[in-house]
CSV table of C-alpha atoms in Angstrom, one decimal:
chain,number,residue,atom,x,y,z
A,1,MET,CA,-17.3,-13.3,-12.2
A,2,PRO,CA,-17.4,-10.2,-14.5
A,3,SER,CA,-16.8,-10.9,-18.2
A,4,ALA,CA,-15.1,-7.8,-19.5
A,5,LEU,CA,-11.7,-9.5,-19.6
A,6,SER,CA,-12.7,-13.0,-18.4
A,7,SER,CA,-11.8,-14.4,-21.8
A,8,VAL,CA,-8.3,-13.1,-21.4
A,9,CYS,CA,-8.0,-14.6,-17.9
A,10,THR,CA,-9.3,-18.0,-19.2
A,11,CYS,CA,-7.0,-18.0,-22.2
A,12,LEU,CA,-3.9,-17.1,-20.1
A,13,THR,CA,-4.8,-19.8,-17.5
A,14,LEU,CA,-5.1,-22.4,-20.2
A,15,ILE,CA,-1.8,-21.4,-21.7
A,16,CYS,CA,-0.1,-21.7,-18.3
A,17,PHE,CA,-1.2,-25.3,-17.9
A,18,THR,CA,-1.5,-26.8,-21.4
A,19,LEU,CA,1.4,-25.5,-23.5
A,20,ALA,CA,4.3,-26.7,-21.4
A,21,PRO,CA,6.0,-29.8,-22.7
A,22,ALA,CA,5.9,-32.8,-20.4
A,23,ALA,CA,9.6,-32.6,-19.6
A,24,ALA,CA,9.3,-29.0,-18.7
A,25,GLN,CA,6.3,-29.6,-16.5
A,26,ASP,CA,8.2,-32.2,-14.6
A,27,ARG,CA,10.9,-29.6,-13.9
A,28,ASP,CA,8.7,-26.5,-13.5
A,29,PRO,CA,4.9,-26.7,-14.2
A,30,MET,CA,4.9,-23.0,-15.1
A,31,LEU,CA,7.8,-23.1,-17.6
A,32,ILE,CA,6.3,-23.2,-21.0
A,33,TYR,CA,9.3,-23.0,-23.3
A,34,GLN,CA,13.1,-22.7,-22.8
A,35,GLN,CA,15.4,-23.0,-25.7
A,36,ASP,CA,18.0,-20.9,-27.8
A,37,GLY,CA,18.1,-18.1,-25.3
A,38,ALA,CA,14.3,-17.8,-25.1
A,39,THR,CA,12.2,-18.4,-22.0
A,40,LEU,CA,8.4,-18.4,-21.8
A,41,ARG,CA,6.8,-18.8,-18.4
A,42,GLY,CA,3.2,-18.9,-17.1
A,43,HIS,CA,2.0,-17.2,-13.9
A,44,LEU,CA,-1.1,-17.8,-11.9
A,45,GLN,CA,-2.3,-16.3,-8.6
A,46,PHE,CA,-5.7,-16.6,-7.0
A,47,GLY,CA,-7.2,-16.1,-3.5
A,48,LEU,CA,-10.3,-16.3,-1.4
A,49,ASN,CA,-11.0,-14.0,1.6
A,50,ALA,CA,-13.8,-14.1,4.2
A,51,VAL,CA,-14.2,-10.9,6.3
A,52,ALA,CA,-16.5,-10.0,9.2
A,53,GLU,CA,-16.8,-6.5,10.7
A,54,ARG,CA,-18.8,-5.2,13.7
A,55,ASN,CA,-19.5,-1.5,14.6
A,56,LEU,CA,-17.6,-0.3,11.5
A,57,TYR,CA,-15.9,3.1,11.9
A,58,TRP,CA,-17.2,3.1,15.5
A,59,ASP,CA,-20.6,3.8,14.0
A,60,LEU,CA,-19.6,7.4,13.1
A,61,ALA,CA,-22.2,7.3,10.3
A,62,ALA,CA,-25.1,7.3,12.7
A,63,THR,CA,-24.0,10.8,13.8
A,64,THR,CA,-22.3,12.4,10.8
A,65,ALA,CA,-24.5,10.8,8.1
A,66,PRO,CA,-27.7,9.5,9.7
A,67,ALA,CA,-29.7,9.5,6.4
A,68,SER,CA,-27.2,7.2,4.7
A,69,GLY,CA,-28.6,4.0,6.1
A,70,PHE,CA,-25.1,2.7,6.6
A,71,ASP,CA,-25.0,-0.7,8.4
A,72,PRO,CA,-22.0,-0.9,10.7
A,73,ASP,CA,-22.2,-4.8,10.9
A,74,THR,CA,-21.4,-6.7,7.8
A,75,ASN,CA,-19.8,-9.9,6.4
A,76,TRP,CA,-18.5,-10.5,2.9
A,77,LEU,CA,-16.5,-12.8,0.7
A,78,GLU,CA,-14.0,-11.6,-1.9
A,79,ALA,CA,-12.0,-13.5,-4.5
A,80,TYR,CA,-9.6,-12.8,-7.4
A,81,ILE,CA,-7.6,-14.6,-10.0
A,82,LYS,CA,-4.5,-13.2,-11.8
A,83,PRO,CA,-3.2,-15.3,-14.7
A,84,GLY,CA,-0.2,-14.1,-16.7
A,85,ILE,CA,2.6,-15.0,-19.1
A,86,SER,CA,6.2,-13.6,-19.2
A,87,PHE,CA,9.1,-13.9,-21.6
A,88,GLU,CA,12.8,-13.3,-21.8
A,89,TYR,CA,15.0,-13.4,-24.9
A,90,LYS,CA,18.8,-13.0,-24.8
A,91,LEU,CA,20.0,-11.0,-27.7
A,92,ASP,CA,23.3,-11.5,-29.5
A,93,ALA,CA,24.7,-8.2,-28.1
A,94,GLY,CA,24.4,-9.6,-24.5
A,95,SER,CA,21.3,-7.7,-23.5
A,96,THR,CA,18.0,-9.3,-22.6
A,97,LEU,CA,14.5,-8.4,-24.0
A,98,TYR,CA,11.8,-9.2,-21.5
A,99,GLY,CA,8.1,-8.5,-20.8
A,100,LYS,CA,4.9,-9.7,-19.1
A,101,LEU,CA,1.2,-9.8,-19.7
A,102,SER,CA,-1.4,-10.4,-17.0
A,103,ALA,CA,-5.0,-9.7,-16.0
A,104,VAL,CA,-7.0,-9.6,-12.8
A,105,SER,CA,-10.6,-10.6,-12.3
A,106,SER,CA,-12.0,-9.8,-8.8
A,107,TYR,CA,-15.4,-10.0,-7.1
A,108,THR,CA,-17.0,-9.1,-3.8
A,109,LEU,CA,-20.0,-11.1,-2.6
A,110,GLY,CA,-21.9,-9.3,0.1
A,111,THR,CA,-21.4,-5.7,1.3
A,112,ASP,CA,-17.9,-4.6,2.2
A,113,ALA,CA,-16.6,-2.0,4.6
A,114,PHE,CA,-17.2,0.8,2.1
A,115,ASP,CA,-20.8,-0.2,1.6
A,116,THR,CA,-20.2,-1.7,-1.8
A,117,GLY,CA,-20.9,-5.3,-2.7
A,118,ASN,CA,-22.0,-7.9,-5.2
A,119,THR,CA,-19.7,-6.3,-7.8
A,120,GLY,CA,-16.4,-6.8,-9.4
A,121,ALA,CA,-14.4,-6.3,-12.6
A,122,SER,CA,-11.9,-7.8,-15.0
A,123,THR,CA,-9.0,-5.5,-15.9
A,124,LEU,CA,-5.7,-5.7,-17.7
A,125,GLU,CA,-2.9,-5.7,-15.0
A,126,GLU,CA,0.6,-5.9,-16.4
A,127,ALA,CA,1.5,-5.3,-20.0
A,128,PHE,CA,5.1,-4.1,-20.5
A,129,ILE,CA,8.3,-4.7,-22.4
A,130,GLY,CA,11.8,-4.0,-21.3
A,131,LEU,CA,15.5,-4.2,-22.2
A,132,LYS,CA,18.3,-4.8,-19.7
A,133,GLY,CA,22.0,-5.6,-19.9
A,134,GLU,CA,25.6,-4.7,-19.0
A,135,LEU,CA,27.7,-1.8,-20.2
A,136,ALA,CA,31.4,-1.2,-19.8
A,137,ASN,CA,33.0,-0.6,-16.4
A,138,GLY,CA,30.4,-2.5,-14.4
A,139,LEU,CA,27.5,-0.3,-15.4
A,140,SER,CA,24.2,-2.0,-16.0
A,141,TYR,CA,20.9,-0.7,-17.4
A,142,ASP,CA,17.2,-1.7,-17.3
A,143,PHE,CA,14.6,0.2,-19.4
A,144,SER,CA,10.9,-0.7,-19.5
A,145,LEU,CA,7.6,0.8,-20.9
A,146,GLY,CA,4.0,-0.2,-20.1
A,147,ARG,CA,1.8,-1.4,-17.2
A,148,ARG,CA,4.0,-2.7,-14.4
A,149,GLU,CA,4.6,-2.5,-10.7
A,150,LEU,CA,7.1,-0.1,-9.1
A,151,VAL,CA,7.9,0.4,-5.5
A,152,LEU,CA,10.5,3.0,-4.4
A,153,GLY,CA,12.3,3.2,-1.1
A,154,THR,CA,10.2,1.8,1.8
A,155,GLY,CA,6.9,2.4,0.0
A,156,MET,CA,6.2,5.7,1.8
A,157,LEU,CA,5.4,7.6,-1.4
A,158,ILE,CA,5.5,5.4,-4.5
A,159,ALA,CA,4.2,1.8,-4.2
A,160,ASN,CA,0.6,1.0,-4.9
A,161,GLY,CA,0.0,1.9,-8.5
A,162,ALA,CA,-3.6,0.7,-8.8
A,163,THR,CA,-6.9,0.8,-6.9
A,164,SER,CA,-9.2,-2.1,-6.0
A,165,GLY,CA,-12.5,-2.2,-4.1
A,166,PHE,CA,-15.6,-0.2,-5.0
A,167,GLU,CA,-16.8,-1.2,-8.5
A,168,ARG,CA,-13.8,-3.5,-8.9
A,169,GLY,CA,-14.4,-5.6,-5.8
A,170,ALA,CA,-11.8,-7.3,-3.6
A,171,LEU,CA,-11.3,-4.4,-1.3
A,172,LYS,CA,-9.2,-6.1,1.4
A,173,PHE,CA,-7.2,-8.2,-1.0
A,174,GLY,CA,-6.3,-5.2,-3.2
A,175,PRO,CA,-4.9,-7.5,-6.0
A,176,ARG,CA,-4.1,-4.7,-8.4
A,177,LYS,CA,-0.7,-3.2,-8.0
A,178,ALA,CA,0.6,-2.2,-11.5
A,179,TRP,CA,0.6,1.4,-12.7
A,180,GLU,CA,-1.6,2.0,-15.8
A,181,MET,CA,1.4,3.4,-17.7
A,182,SER,CA,5.0,3.6,-16.7
A,183,ALA,CA,8.3,4.5,-18.2
A,184,ILE,CA,11.2,3.4,-16.0
A,185,ALA,CA,14.9,3.8,-16.6
A,186,ARG,CA,17.4,2.3,-14.2
A,187,LEU,CA,21.2,2.6,-14.2
A,188,SER,CA,23.3,0.7,-11.6
A,189,LEU,CA,27.0,0.8,-10.8
A,190,GLY,CA,28.1,-1.5,-8.0
A,191,ASN,CA,25.7,-1.0,-5.1
A,192,VAL,CA,24.3,2.3,-6.3
A,193,THR,CA,21.1,2.5,-8.4
A,194,GLY,CA,19.5,5.5,-10.1
A,195,THR,CA,15.9,5.3,-11.3
A,196,ALA,CA,14.0,7.8,-13.4
A,197,PHE,CA,10.3,7.3,-13.8
A,198,TYR,CA,7.0,8.5,-15.3
A,199,LEU,CA,3.9,7.0,-13.8
A,200,ASP,CA,0.1,7.1,-14.5
A,201,PRO,CA,-1.8,5.3,-11.7
A,202,ASN,CA,-4.6,2.8,-12.5
A,203,GLU,CA,-7.4,4.6,-10.7
A,204,LEU,CA,-11.0,3.7,-10.4
A,205,PRO,CA,-13.1,4.9,-13.4
A,206,SER,CA,-15.6,6.5,-11.0
A,207,THR,CA,-12.9,8.6,-9.2
A,208,ASP,CA,-10.1,9.0,-11.8
A,209,GLY,CA,-8.1,12.1,-10.9
A,210,GLN,CA,-6.1,12.1,-14.1
A,211,ASN,CA,-2.9,11.9,-12.2
A,212,GLU,CA,0.5,11.8,-13.8
A,213,LEU,CA,3.8,11.7,-11.9
A,214,ALA,CA,7.5,11.8,-12.7
A,215,GLY,CA,10.7,11.8,-10.7
A,216,VAL,CA,14.0,10.2,-9.7
A,217,ASP,CA,15.2,7.9,-7.0
A,218,LEU,CA,18.8,7.3,-6.0
A,219,ARG,CA,19.7,4.4,-3.7
A,220,TYR,CA,22.7,2.7,-2.2
A,221,ASP,CA,22.4,-0.9,-0.9
A,222,HIS,CA,24.9,-2.2,1.5
A,223,PRO,CA,26.0,-5.8,0.9
A,224,ASP,CA,24.8,-6.7,4.5
A,225,GLY,CA,21.3,-5.5,4.0
A,226,GLY,CA,21.2,-1.8,4.9
A,227,PHE,CA,20.3,1.0,2.5
A,228,LEU,CA,20.3,4.7,2.0
A,229,GLY,CA,18.2,6.6,-0.6
A,230,ALA,CA,16.3,9.6,-1.8
A,231,THR,CA,13.2,10.0,-3.9
A,232,TYR,CA,11.9,13.1,-5.7
A,233,VAL,CA,8.3,13.1,-7.1
A,234,ASP,CA,6.7,15.8,-9.2
A,235,VAL,CA,2.9,15.7,-9.9
A,236,LEU,CA,2.8,16.8,-13.5
A,237,ARG,CA,-0.9,16.7,-13.9
A,238,SER,CA,-3.9,16.1,-11.6
A,239,ASN,CA,-7.6,16.9,-11.1
A,240,SER,CA,-7.4,15.6,-7.5
A,241,SER,CA,-8.6,17.9,-4.8
A,242,TYR,CA,-7.1,19.0,-1.4
A,243,PRO,CA,-9.1,20.0,1.6
A,244,SER,CA,-8.0,22.8,3.9
A,245,ALA,CA,-9.2,23.7,7.4
A,246,ALA,CA,-11.6,26.6,7.8
A,247,PRO,CA,-10.1,29.7,9.5
A,248,GLY,CA,-9.9,29.1,13.2
A,249,GLY,CA,-11.3,25.6,12.6
A,250,VAL,CA,-14.9,26.8,12.6
A,251,GLY,CA,-16.9,26.0,9.4
A,252,PRO,CA,-16.7,23.4,6.7
A,253,PRO,CA,-13.3,22.6,5.1
A,254,THR,CA,-12.5,24.3,1.8
A,255,VAL,CA,-12.0,21.8,-1.1
A,256,THR,CA,-9.8,23.0,-3.9
A,257,PRO,CA,-10.2,21.0,-7.2
A,258,GLY,CA,-7.0,20.2,-9.0
A,259,ALA,CA,-4.8,21.3,-6.0
A,260,ARG,CA,-2.5,18.3,-6.3
A,261,GLU,CA,-1.1,19.4,-9.6
A,262,ASP,CA,2.5,20.8,-9.3
A,263,THR,CA,2.9,19.3,-5.8
A,264,LYS,CA,6.6,18.2,-5.3
A,265,THR,CA,7.9,15.9,-2.7
A,266,ILE,CA,11.4,14.9,-1.7
A,267,GLY,CA,11.9,12.0,0.7
A,268,LEU,CA,15.0,10.4,2.4
A,269,TYR,CA,15.0,6.8,3.6
A,270,ALA,CA,17.5,4.6,5.4
A,271,LYS,CA,18.0,1.3,7.2
A,272,THR,CA,21.0,0.1,9.1
A,273,SER,CA,23.0,-3.0,8.3
A,274,PRO,CA,23.7,-5.5,11.1
A,275,MET,CA,25.8,-4.0,13.8
A,276,GLY,CA,28.1,-5.4,16.5
A,277,GLY,CA,28.9,-4.7,20.1
A,278,ALA,CA,26.2,-3.1,22.3
A,279,LEU,CA,24.0,-2.6,19.1
A,280,ALA,CA,24.1,-6.3,18.0
A,281,ASN,CA,20.6,-7.6,17.1
A,282,TRP,CA,19.3,-4.0,16.7
A,283,THR,CA,18.0,-2.5,13.4
A,284,PHE,CA,17.0,1.1,12.9
A,285,THR,CA,15.1,2.7,10.0
A,286,GLY,CA,14.3,6.3,9.2
A,287,ASP,CA,12.2,8.2,6.7
A,288,ILE,CA,11.5,11.9,6.3
A,289,ALA,CA,9.7,13.8,3.5
A,290,PHE,CA,9.1,17.4,2.7
A,291,GLN,CA,6.4,18.6,0.3
A,292,TRP,CA,5.7,21.9,-1.3
A,293,ASN,CA,3.5,23.5,-4.0
A,294,ASP,CA,4.1,27.2,-4.7
A,295,ARG,CA,0.9,27.5,-6.8
A,296,ILE,CA,-1.4,26.8,-3.7
A,297,ASP,CA,1.1,27.8,-0.9
A,298,LEU,CA,1.6,24.2,0.4
A,299,ARG,CA,4.3,23.3,2.8
A,300,ALA,CA,3.9,19.8,4.5
A,301,TRP,CA,6.1,17.2,6.0
A,302,ALA,CA,6.1,13.6,7.3
A,303,GLY,CA,8.5,11.1,8.8
A,304,ARG,CA,9.0,7.8,10.6
A,305,VAL,CA,11.6,6.2,12.8
A,306,THR,CA,11.7,2.5,14.0
A,307,ALA,CA,13.9,0.5,16.3
A,308,ALA,CA,13.8,-3.3,16.1
A,309,TYR,CA,15.5,-5.9,18.3
A,310,SER,CA,15.8,-9.6,17.5
A,311,PHE,CA,16.0,-12.0,20.4
A,312,ALA,CA,18.4,-14.3,18.5
A,313,ASN,CA,19.0,-16.9,21.2
A,314,MET,CA,15.4,-17.3,22.3
A,315,PRO,CA,12.9,-20.0,21.1
A,316,TRP,CA,10.6,-18.8,18.3
A,317,SER,CA,13.0,-16.1,17.3
A,318,PRO,CA,11.0,-13.1,18.8
A,319,ASN,CA,11.4,-9.7,17.1
A,320,LEU,CA,10.1,-6.5,18.7
A,321,THR,CA,9.7,-3.3,16.7
A,322,LEU,CA,8.9,0.1,18.2
A,323,GLY,CA,8.0,3.0,15.8
A,324,TYR,CA,6.7,6.5,15.5
A,325,GLN,CA,5.3,8.0,12.3
A,326,THR,CA,3.7,11.4,11.7
A,327,PHE,CA,2.1,13.2,8.8
A,328,SER,CA,1.3,16.9,9.0
A,329,GLY,CA,-2.2,18.3,9.0
A,330,ASP,CA,-3.5,21.7,7.9
A,331,ASP,CA,-3.1,24.3,10.7
A,332,PRO,CA,-6.5,26.2,10.9
A,333,ASN,CA,-4.7,29.2,12.3
A,334,THR,CA,-2.5,29.9,9.3
A,335,PRO,CA,-3.4,30.8,5.6
A,336,GLN,CA,-0.8,28.3,4.4
A,337,LEU,CA,-1.8,24.7,3.6
A,338,GLU,CA,0.2,22.2,5.7
A,339,ARG,CA,-1.7,18.9,4.9
A,340,PHE,CA,0.6,16.2,3.8
A,341,ASP,CA,-0.4,14.3,0.6
A,342,PRO,CA,0.8,10.6,1.0
A,343,LEU,CA,0.5,10.0,-2.7
A,344,TYR,CA,0.6,6.2,-3.5
A,345,TYR,CA,1.9,4.6,-0.3
A,346,GLN,CA,2.0,0.9,0.6
A,347,GLY,CA,-0.9,0.7,3.0
A,348,SER,CA,-0.4,-2.8,4.6
A,349,PRO,CA,0.0,-3.1,8.4
A,350,SER,CA,3.6,-4.2,8.0
A,351,ALA,CA,4.4,-1.2,5.8
A,352,TRP,CA,2.8,2.3,6.0
A,353,ALA,CA,-0.7,1.7,7.4
A,354,THR,CA,-1.5,4.0,10.4
A,355,GLY,CA,-3.1,1.4,12.7
A,356,SER,CA,-4.9,-1.7,11.5
A,357,LYS,CA,-8.6,-0.9,11.4
A,358,SER,CA,-7.9,2.9,11.6
A,359,ALA,CA,-6.0,2.6,8.3
A,360,SER,CA,-9.4,2.2,6.7
A,361,THR,CA,-10.5,5.5,8.1
A,362,PHE,CA,-7.4,7.7,8.2
A,363,ILE,CA,-5.0,8.0,5.3
A,364,ASN,CA,-1.5,9.2,6.2
A,365,SER,CA,-2.4,12.9,6.6
A,366,ASN,CA,-3.0,14.8,9.8
A,367,VAL,CA,-2.2,11.7,11.9
A,368,ASN,CA,0.6,10.4,14.0
A,369,ALA,CA,1.0,7.0,15.7
A,370,VAL,CA,3.2,5.2,18.1
A,371,THR,CA,3.4,1.5,17.0
A,372,LEU,CA,4.6,-1.7,18.6
A,373,ALA,CA,4.9,-5.1,16.8
A,374,LEU,CA,5.9,-8.4,18.3
A,375,ARG,CA,6.6,-11.3,15.8
A,376,VAL,CA,7.3,-14.9,16.7
A,377,LYS,CA,8.0,-18.0,14.5
A,378,PRO,CA,7.1,-21.2,16.3
A,379,THR,CA,8.2,-23.1,13.1
A,380,GLN,CA,9.6,-22.2,9.7
A,381,GLN,CA,6.1,-22.3,8.3
A,382,ASP,CA,4.2,-20.4,11.1
A,383,THR,CA,4.3,-16.8,12.1
A,384,TRP,CA,2.3,-14.9,14.7
A,385,THR,CA,2.4,-11.1,14.8
A,386,LEU,CA,0.7,-8.8,17.4
A,387,ARG,CA,0.5,-5.2,16.5
A,388,TYR,CA,-0.5,-2.2,18.6
A,389,ALA,CA,-1.0,1.4,17.5
A,390,HIS,CA,-1.8,4.5,19.5
A,391,ILE,CA,-3.2,7.0,16.9
A,392,ARG,CA,-3.6,10.8,17.3
A,393,ALA,CA,-4.4,13.8,15.1
A,394,ASN,CA,-1.6,16.3,14.5
A,395,GLU,CA,-4.0,19.3,14.1
A,396,LEU,CA,-7.4,19.8,15.9
A,397,ASN,CA,-10.4,21.1,14.0
A,398,SER,CA,-8.7,20.2,10.7
A,399,PRO,CA,-9.7,17.6,8.1
A,400,VAL,CA,-8.7,14.1,9.0
A,401,GLN,CA,-8.3,12.1,5.7
A,402,PHE,CA,-10.7,14.1,3.5
A,403,GLY,CA,-13.0,16.1,5.7
A,404,GLN,CA,-14.3,13.3,7.7
A,405,ALA,CA,-16.2,14.2,10.9
A,406,THR,CA,-17.5,17.4,9.3
A,407,ARG,CA,-20.7,18.1,11.3
A,408,VAL,CA,-23.0,20.7,12.9
A,409,THR,CA,-22.5,21.2,16.6
A,410,ILE,CA,-25.3,21.8,19.1
A,411,ASN,CA,-24.6,25.5,18.8
A,412,GLY,CA,-25.2,25.4,15.0
A,413,ASN,CA,-21.5,25.7,14.0
A,414,VAL,CA,-20.1,23.6,11.2
A,415,VAL,CA,-16.8,22.0,12.2
A,416,SER,CA,-14.5,19.4,10.8
A,417,GLY,CA,-11.8,17.1,12.3
A,418,VAL,CA,-11.7,16.4,16.0
A,419,THR,CA,-11.5,18.5,19.1
A,420,ASP,CA,-9.3,16.0,21.0
A,421,ALA,CA,-6.1,14.6,19.5
A,422,HIS,CA,-6.6,11.0,20.6
A,423,LEU,CA,-8.3,9.1,17.7
A,424,ALA,CA,-7.9,5.4,18.5
A,425,ASP,CA,-5.9,2.5,19.9
A,426,ASP,CA,-5.7,-0.5,17.6
A,427,LEU,CA,-4.8,-4.1,18.3
A,428,PHE,CA,-4.3,-6.7,15.6
A,429,LEU,CA,-3.3,-10.3,16.0
A,430,GLU,CA,-2.3,-12.0,12.7
A,431,TYR,CA,-1.3,-15.6,11.9
A,432,SER,CA,0.2,-16.7,8.7
A,433,ARG,CA,1.2,-20.2,7.5
A,434,VAL,CA,3.2,-21.3,4.5
A,435,ILE,CA,1.2,-24.5,3.6
A,436,ASN,CA,3.6,-25.3,0.8
A,437,ARG,CA,5.7,-23.4,-1.7
A,438,ASN,CA,2.5,-22.2,-3.6
A,439,THR,CA,-0.1,-22.0,-0.9
A,440,PHE,CA,-0.4,-19.4,1.9
A,441,LEU,CA,-2.9,-19.0,4.7
A,442,THR,CA,-3.5,-15.8,6.7
A,443,ALA,CA,-6.0,-15.1,9.5
A,444,GLY,CA,-6.4,-12.2,11.8
A,445,VAL,CA,-8.6,-10.6,14.4
A,446,SER,CA,-8.5,-6.9,15.3
A,447,VAL,CA,-10.2,-4.3,17.5
A,448,SER,CA,-10.0,-0.6,17.5
A,449,PHE,CA,-10.9,1.3,20.7
A,450,PRO,CA,-12.0,4.9,19.9
A,451,GLY,CA,-10.3,7.8,21.6
A,452,ALA,CA,-11.7,11.0,23.0
A,453,GLY,CA,-11.6,12.6,19.6
A,454,ILE,CA,-14.0,10.0,18.2
A,455,ASP,CA,-16.2,10.1,21.4
A,456,ASN,CA,-16.5,13.9,21.0
A,457,VAL,CA,-17.8,13.5,17.4
A,458,ILE,CA,-20.5,11.1,18.5
A,459,GLY,CA,-21.3,12.9,21.7
A,460,ARG,CA,-21.0,9.9,23.9
A,461,GLN,CA,-18.6,7.0,24.5
A,462,ALA,CA,-18.3,5.1,21.3
A,463,GLY,CA,-18.1,1.3,21.2
A,464,PRO,CA,-15.1,-0.6,19.9
A,465,TRP,CA,-14.8,-1.6,16.3
A,466,THR,CA,-14.0,-5.3,15.9
A,467,GLY,CA,-13.5,-7.7,13.0
A,468,GLY,CA,-11.7,-10.7,11.6
A,469,PHE,CA,-10.7,-12.4,8.4
A,470,VAL,CA,-9.3,-15.6,7.0
A,471,ASN,CA,-7.8,-16.0,3.5
A,472,VAL,CA,-5.9,-18.4,1.4
A,473,VAL,CA,-3.7,-17.4,-1.6
A,474,PHE,CA,-2.2,-19.7,-4.3
A,475,ASN,CA,0.8,-18.4,-6.2
A,476,PHE,CA,2.4,-20.2,-9.1
């Protein structure tokens, strides 16, 4: 494993297992010290993942980048370890001082889906200090500074603060989550919480866009589980580029360096609490976001609605969820830029991924999807989930993700995007088992059937993209 911070990982791991007194180990093996208002606790997480992919990206590279030598069939192993240590100290004034320090070492053996392999890195993950407590009249506060995780709302805009894969390895696991720097201030009164934040994402050194964000989030949580909230995000600084469609959709996309700077987004999110009568066992969610940037004439939008029904009286507790999500693309027939920037969304299939395999190809921009998920639990430890997604482009002849499918037609015209809206149909079967309180097994198989939009890029009927994985994660 890489050695840049391996000594940190080794030392933290040894601390977690060797400093705890025998009595504390009998009670909690990760509790190192607890006395006089002070608590010191160790943390350790590690995992191993085996992945196989066939006909990656429907073998688009053979048409759009034939000189790249990209192999669409590959297998790889990836692993990571994340040791850490945290503390809490109760002050005389009734407030609590707290903090955490952790590191991640990750590695990929073989060649992954992004044609990178036999590489990895050790990086500092969390390193923050905070102060929390109670004020008069039921008001509480929580202030922190440093490298830490932050997820707002449903994870549509602000969730994943760090990037894995590429030179850092562990592409599928994505073990890094913490922002490289954050300042977070929370005030809560009853069920209402306000959060002000400054964030600097932990980007790959090779593609660091020098992004800095700030904003606020206001959220109400119902005691029964529903919630209602709003998030405002302002990109204070960025070198990240935006692509825009060529006029009329003919020609290569225009790429504007630094276009993300000054982009502002406001998002609303909601989930219903349990209801009675005819709506018993139903749960509904909704998200909507509007985005603008006057400096580059950007106006974009996105949203999602879901309806879930729990078959409470049936064996295995089936739960069926139907959803629709959409993210605007740039209209090639207008001078305005309408491409939605998804910022730092939570990209797992259970959160904001558009499809399963397709999520590796299309970010949440210029796409929409109808999704269906069926989850059953044969036992308390075992869960099976079947997911389906029908994925389409919102705008034809407009960049999908970041200019993918830019190519020269048989008539010599350079075009980008797709000429038919149907991109793919994804199926994903996932099994997860809680082996014990610290050990979790997950396995999955998936297939993506290309739509006419992909077929038209290749110039023939493309074959399905298939794959599978199995991983185990230990979390102490």
